[in-house]
Amino acid sequence: MGNPIDLKKRMLPAPVGGGFRMEGYWVWCGSVIKGEDNRYHMFASRWPKSQPMHPGWLSLSEIVRASSDTPEGPYQFEEIILPARGAEYWDGRMTHNPQITKWRDTYVLYYTGSTHPFPDIKEGERLVHNDYRSIAARANKRVGIATAKSIFGPWTRYDSPILPTRPGHFDNFLTSNPAPHIEEDGSVVLLYKARSYKPMPYTGDTYGQMTIGVAMSKEVSGPYQVMQEKPLFADESIEIEDPFIWKEGPYYQMMAKDMHGNICGEKYGGVHGYSKNGLDWTLNMGERVYSRQVLWDDGKVRQMGNLDRPFLLFENGKATHMFFATSDGTESFFDAENTWNMVIPLKQD
């Protein structure tokens, strides 16, 4: 009860030439939707390889659209959807974590944005984790929405985030990584990642571990209300990120990234949870939805550095493809030379 269709058993080999990558760019955060042109459109984030993958994204990520005739791809770059628009905007310096969906005749793009008041990065500069721009950009991460009547735009951004931080709560430092499910009546269940301030002696305030919050709204445009005083799974031994949410029958389903491997048995592997009401969630301890050991269509099994930002493409109510942000690093993206968005087709009945 509450268990999803067994995605792991349905995974077909991943096409080596599929997905989306760009020469000269780090690529991340892919989500896909079928447009009014009956083609497939991936919304992804990218930033130049002139900066390190991390923390370059904090200051330079931008959301782009790529397209393909098939879900597998390869996807071709089309346009920048949400470019930098100025430090005075909450998302004026960076856009990231796109998740595309649709409500009736409107495409709805949930994403993370950030800003800071400092000078642009100069040519030849290399961002580091404790650079003042990286610190400010991380602390200013918030969740917002852009909408369009066509997959080709124009896109209208909200001038305020839908999930501001809340002093005195578990999400007082940042909100990010939105994972929405829109009901038939237009109401929304929205999972998101949050962090809180954590005072540190001698070094100033920093941030605590990753937590997951639940917000709800009666309509897509908001307002969104955080529903619980504590995060989901308020246990320091449980740390997950990158939730993806969908619904099967009466149950909401979630898959997410296991940061330490103590839930699913594999570091950065996929955990599964379910809920009857979108508020009270159960994690299936010991169950692994996906593994970083990936079988490719050249017959080789490779351990990927990442399988982040999991996303399911549904057609006619059935999950047909899984998408992940991935890297060729040995341990996450810290030593990666390339990142891209990959796709795994799912066997159909």
PDB file of C-alpha atoms in Angstrom, residues 26-175:
ATOM      1  CA  TRP A  26      27.957  22.837 -16.950  1.00  0.00           C
ATOM      2  CA  VAL A  27      24.389  21.527 -17.451  1.00  0.00           C
ATOM      3  CA  TRP A  28      22.046  20.534 -14.618  1.00  0.00           C
ATOM      4  CA  CYS A  29      18.426  20.266 -13.416  1.00  0.00           C
ATOM      5  CA  GLY A  30      16.495  18.856 -16.403  1.00  0.00           C
ATOM      6  CA  SER A  31      12.690  18.643 -16.527  1.00  0.00           C
ATOM      7  CA  VAL A  32      10.690  17.842 -19.669  1.00  0.00           C
ATOM      8  CA  ILE A  33       7.227  18.526 -21.044  1.00  0.00           C
ATOM      9  CA  LYS A  34       5.491  17.932 -24.391  1.00  0.00           C
ATOM     10  CA  GLY A  35       4.736  21.268 -26.029  1.00  0.00           C
ATOM     11  CA  GLU A  36       1.856  22.404 -28.200  1.00  0.00           C
ATOM     12  CA  ASP A  37       4.093  21.545 -31.179  1.00  0.00           C
ATOM     13  CA  ASN A  38       4.067  17.843 -30.113  1.00  0.00           C
ATOM     14  CA  ARG A  39       7.816  17.991 -29.501  1.00  0.00           C
ATOM     15  CA  TYR A  40       9.622  17.537 -26.202  1.00  0.00           C
ATOM     16  CA  HIS A  41      11.055  20.532 -24.378  1.00  0.00           C
ATOM     17  CA  MET A  42      13.624  20.316 -21.611  1.00  0.00           C
ATOM     18  CA  PHE A  43      14.076  23.136 -19.129  1.00  0.00           C
ATOM     19  CA  ALA A  44      17.559  22.985 -17.654  1.00  0.00           C
ATOM     20  CA  SER A  45      20.127  25.170 -15.932  1.00  0.00           C
ATOM     21  CA  ARG A  46      23.566  25.980 -17.292  1.00  0.00           C
ATOM     22  CA  TRP A  47      26.597  28.109 -16.413  1.00  0.00           C
ATOM     23  CA  PRO A  48      30.002  28.549 -18.085  1.00  0.00           C
ATOM     24  CA  LYS A  49      32.881  26.177 -17.508  1.00  0.00           C
ATOM     25  CA  SER A  50      35.122  29.198 -17.046  1.00  0.00           C
ATOM     26  CA  GLN A  51      33.970  28.854 -13.423  1.00  0.00           C
ATOM     27  CA  PRO A  52      34.077  25.710 -11.274  1.00  0.00           C
ATOM     28  CA  MET A  53      30.924  23.631 -11.327  1.00  0.00           C
ATOM     29  CA  HIS A  54      30.503  24.332  -7.634  1.00  0.00           C
ATOM     30  CA  PRO A  55      30.057  27.091  -6.545  1.00  0.00           C
ATOM     31  CA  GLY A  56      29.846  28.659 -10.016  1.00  0.00           C
ATOM     32  CA  TRP A  57      26.137  27.899 -10.255  1.00  0.00           C
ATOM     33  CA  LEU A  58      25.357  30.114  -7.264  1.00  0.00           C
ATOM     34  CA  SER A  59      26.245  33.261  -9.194  1.00  0.00           C
ATOM     35  CA  LEU A  60      25.972  32.365 -12.878  1.00  0.00           C
ATOM     36  CA  SER A  61      23.298  29.694 -13.425  1.00  0.00           C
ATOM     37  CA  GLU A  62      20.538  30.533 -15.907  1.00  0.00           C
ATOM     38  CA  ILE A  63      17.524  28.514 -17.046  1.00  0.00           C
ATOM     39  CA  VAL A  64      17.396  27.493 -20.702  1.00  0.00           C
ATOM     40  CA  ARG A  65      15.080  25.537 -22.998  1.00  0.00           C
ATOM     41  CA  ALA A  66      16.202  22.735 -25.324  1.00  0.00           C
ATOM     42  CA  SER A  67      14.045  20.603 -27.622  1.00  0.00           C
ATOM     43  CA  SER A  68      13.894  17.164 -29.247  1.00  0.00           C
ATOM     44  CA  ASP A  69      11.576  15.129 -31.455  1.00  0.00           C
ATOM     45  CA  THR A  70      11.752  12.270 -28.937  1.00  0.00           C
ATOM     46  CA  PRO A  71      11.890  12.095 -25.129  1.00  0.00           C
ATOM     47  CA  GLU A  72      15.320  10.434 -25.306  1.00  0.00           C
ATOM     48  CA  GLY A  73      16.887  13.285 -27.251  1.00  0.00           C
ATOM     49  CA  PRO A  74      19.493  14.421 -27.940  1.00  0.00           C
ATOM     50  CA  TYR A  75      18.069  17.816 -27.008  1.00  0.00           C
ATOM     51  CA  GLN A  76      19.229  20.909 -28.863  1.00  0.00           C
ATOM     52  CA  PHE A  77      19.623  24.275 -27.164  1.00  0.00           C
ATOM     53  CA  GLU A  78      16.904  26.747 -28.165  1.00  0.00           C
ATOM     54  CA  GLU A  79      16.971  29.806 -25.909  1.00  0.00           C
ATOM     55  CA  ILE A  80      17.662  31.314 -22.498  1.00  0.00           C
ATOM     56  CA  ILE A  81      14.357  31.414 -20.624  1.00  0.00           C
ATOM     57  CA  LEU A  82      15.243  33.248 -17.401  1.00  0.00           C
ATOM     58  CA  PRO A  83      18.448  35.287 -17.821  1.00  0.00           C
ATOM     59  CA  ALA A  84      19.977  37.580 -15.217  1.00  0.00           C
ATOM     60  CA  ARG A  85      17.782  40.671 -14.880  1.00  0.00           C
ATOM     61  CA  GLY A  86      19.519  42.801 -12.281  1.00  0.00           C
ATOM     62  CA  ALA A  87      20.440  42.774  -8.606  1.00  0.00           C
ATOM     63  CA  GLU A  88      17.241  44.574  -7.563  1.00  0.00           C
ATOM     64  CA  TYR A  89      15.171  41.466  -8.373  1.00  0.00           C
ATOM     65  CA  TRP A  90      14.986  38.489  -5.997  1.00  0.00           C
ATOM     66  CA  ASP A  91      16.059  36.256  -8.936  1.00  0.00           C
ATOM     67  CA  GLY A  92      18.124  38.900 -10.670  1.00  0.00           C
ATOM     68  CA  ARG A  93      21.534  37.218 -10.499  1.00  0.00           C
ATOM     69  CA  MET A  94      20.791  33.505 -10.797  1.00  0.00           C
ATOM     70  CA  THR A  95      18.026  31.082 -11.831  1.00  0.00           C
ATOM     71  CA  HIS A  96      18.271  27.348 -11.159  1.00  0.00           C
ATOM     72  CA  ASN A  97      16.283  24.174 -10.297  1.00  0.00           C
ATOM     73  CA  PRO A  98      13.631  24.482 -13.061  1.00  0.00           C
ATOM     74  CA  GLN A  99      10.652  22.155 -12.864  1.00  0.00           C
ATOM     75  CA  ILE A 100       8.170  22.566 -15.700  1.00  0.00           C
ATOM     76  CA  THR A 101       4.512  21.620 -15.466  1.00  0.00           C
ATOM     77  CA  LYS A 102       1.199  22.777 -16.920  1.00  0.00           C
ATOM     78  CA  TRP A 103      -2.151  23.869 -15.490  1.00  0.00           C
ATOM     79  CA  ARG A 104      -4.938  23.962 -18.080  1.00  0.00           C
ATOM     80  CA  ASP A 105      -3.642  26.275 -20.855  1.00  0.00           C
ATOM     81  CA  THR A 106      -0.701  27.709 -18.894  1.00  0.00           C
ATOM     82  CA  TYR A 107       2.843  26.408 -18.599  1.00  0.00           C
ATOM     83  CA  VAL A 108       4.102  26.869 -15.049  1.00  0.00           C
ATOM     84  CA  LEU A 109       7.829  26.894 -14.315  1.00  0.00           C
ATOM     85  CA  TYR A 110       8.839  26.521 -10.673  1.00  0.00           C
ATOM     86  CA  TYR A 111      12.456  27.457 -10.006  1.00  0.00           C
ATOM     87  CA  THR A 112      15.032  28.807  -7.563  1.00  0.00           C
ATOM     88  CA  GLY A 113      16.401  32.316  -7.887  1.00  0.00           C
ATOM     89  CA  SER A 114      18.946  34.445  -6.053  1.00  0.00           C
ATOM     90  CA  THR A 115      20.594  37.848  -6.050  1.00  0.00           C
ATOM     91  CA  HIS A 116      23.382  39.856  -4.425  1.00  0.00           C
ATOM     92  CA  PRO A 117      24.547  43.497  -4.577  1.00  0.00           C
ATOM     93  CA  PHE A 118      28.186  42.829  -5.417  1.00  0.00           C
ATOM     94  CA  PRO A 119      30.180  43.416  -8.640  1.00  0.00           C
ATOM     95  CA  ASP A 120      30.102  40.947 -11.506  1.00  0.00           C
ATOM     96  CA  ILE A 121      32.823  38.327 -11.690  1.00  0.00           C
ATOM     97  CA  LYS A 122      35.783  39.651 -13.639  1.00  0.00           C
ATOM     98  CA  GLU A 123      37.484  37.747 -16.429  1.00  0.00           C
ATOM     99  CA  GLY A 124      40.077  35.423 -14.948  1.00  0.00           C
ATOM    100  CA  GLU A 125      38.476  35.331 -11.492  1.00  0.00           C
ATOM    101  CA  ARG A 126      37.623  31.904 -10.081  1.00  0.00           C
ATOM    102  CA  LEU A 127      34.799  31.645  -7.593  1.00  0.00           C
ATOM    103  CA  VAL A 128      35.402  29.681  -4.418  1.00  0.00           C
ATOM    104  CA  HIS A 129      33.011  28.406  -1.776  1.00  0.00           C
ATOM    105  CA  ASN A 130      33.718  31.181   0.734  1.00  0.00           C
ATOM    106  CA  ASP A 131      33.741  34.031  -1.813  1.00  0.00           C
ATOM    107  CA  TYR A 132      31.466  36.790  -0.519  1.00  0.00           C
ATOM    108  CA  ARG A 133      29.331  36.535  -3.677  1.00  0.00           C
ATOM    109  CA  SER A 134      28.865  32.790  -3.176  1.00  0.00           C
ATOM    110  CA  ILE A 135      27.926  33.303   0.484  1.00  0.00           C
ATOM    111  CA  ALA A 136      25.375  36.013  -0.329  1.00  0.00           C
ATOM    112  CA  ALA A 137      23.930  34.136  -3.306  1.00  0.00           C
ATOM    113  CA  ARG A 138      23.394  30.999  -1.241  1.00  0.00           C
ATOM    114  CA  ALA A 139      21.691  32.901   1.585  1.00  0.00           C
ATOM    115  CA  ASN A 140      19.379  34.651  -0.901  1.00  0.00           C
ATOM    116  CA  LYS A 141      18.068  31.493  -2.596  1.00  0.00           C
ATOM    117  CA  ARG A 142      14.258  31.516  -2.827  1.00  0.00           C
ATOM    118  CA  VAL A 143      11.548  29.615  -4.746  1.00  0.00           C
ATOM    119  CA  GLY A 144       9.427  31.348  -7.379  1.00  0.00           C
ATOM    120  CA  ILE A 145       7.290  30.909 -10.490  1.00  0.00           C
ATOM    121  CA  ALA A 146       7.252  31.994 -14.136  1.00  0.00           C
ATOM    122  CA  THR A 147       4.283  31.361 -16.465  1.00  0.00           C
ATOM    123  CA  ALA A 148       3.599  31.361 -20.215  1.00  0.00           C
ATOM    124  CA  LYS A 149       0.703  30.495 -22.518  1.00  0.00           C
ATOM    125  CA  SER A 150       3.097  28.961 -25.059  1.00  0.00           C
ATOM    126  CA  ILE A 151       6.137  26.731 -24.644  1.00  0.00           C
ATOM    127  CA  PHE A 152       7.923  29.393 -26.718  1.00  0.00           C
ATOM    128  CA  GLY A 153       7.050  32.146 -24.236  1.00  0.00           C
ATOM    129  CA  PRO A 154       7.030  34.970 -23.421  1.00  0.00           C
ATOM    130  CA  TRP A 155       7.552  34.078 -19.769  1.00  0.00           C
ATOM    131  CA  THR A 156       6.187  36.241 -16.978  1.00  0.00           C
ATOM    132  CA  ARG A 157       8.136  36.091 -13.724  1.00  0.00           C
ATOM    133  CA  TYR A 158       6.671  36.885 -10.332  1.00  0.00           C
ATOM    134  CA  ASP A 159       8.430  39.856  -8.781  1.00  0.00           C
ATOM    135  CA  SER A 160       8.361  38.206  -5.352  1.00  0.00           C
ATOM    136  CA  PRO A 161       9.236  34.629  -4.387  1.00  0.00           C
ATOM    137  CA  ILE A 162       6.377  32.301  -3.453  1.00  0.00           C
ATOM    138  CA  LEU A 163       8.423  30.822  -0.585  1.00  0.00           C
ATOM    139  CA  PRO A 164      10.275  33.503   1.371  1.00  0.00           C
ATOM    140  CA  THR A 165      12.340  32.475   4.364  1.00  0.00           C
ATOM    141  CA  ARG A 166      10.669  32.539   7.799  1.00  0.00           C
ATOM    142  CA  PRO A 167      12.619  33.766  10.835  1.00  0.00           C
ATOM    143  CA  GLY A 168      12.452  31.372  13.740  1.00  0.00           C
ATOM    144  CA  HIS A 169      11.589  28.367  11.571  1.00  0.00           C
ATOM    145  CA  PHE A 170      13.467  25.535   9.876  1.00  0.00           C
ATOM    146  CA  ASP A 171      13.481  27.496   6.586  1.00  0.00           C
ATOM    147  CA  ASN A 172      14.997  30.705   7.936  1.00  0.00           C
ATOM    148  CA  PHE A 173      18.163  30.545   5.787  1.00  0.00           C
ATOM    149  CA  LEU A 174      17.028  29.532   2.295  1.00  0.00           C
ATOM    150  CA  THR A 175      14.311  27.838   0.227  1.00  0.00           C
TER     151      THR A 175
END
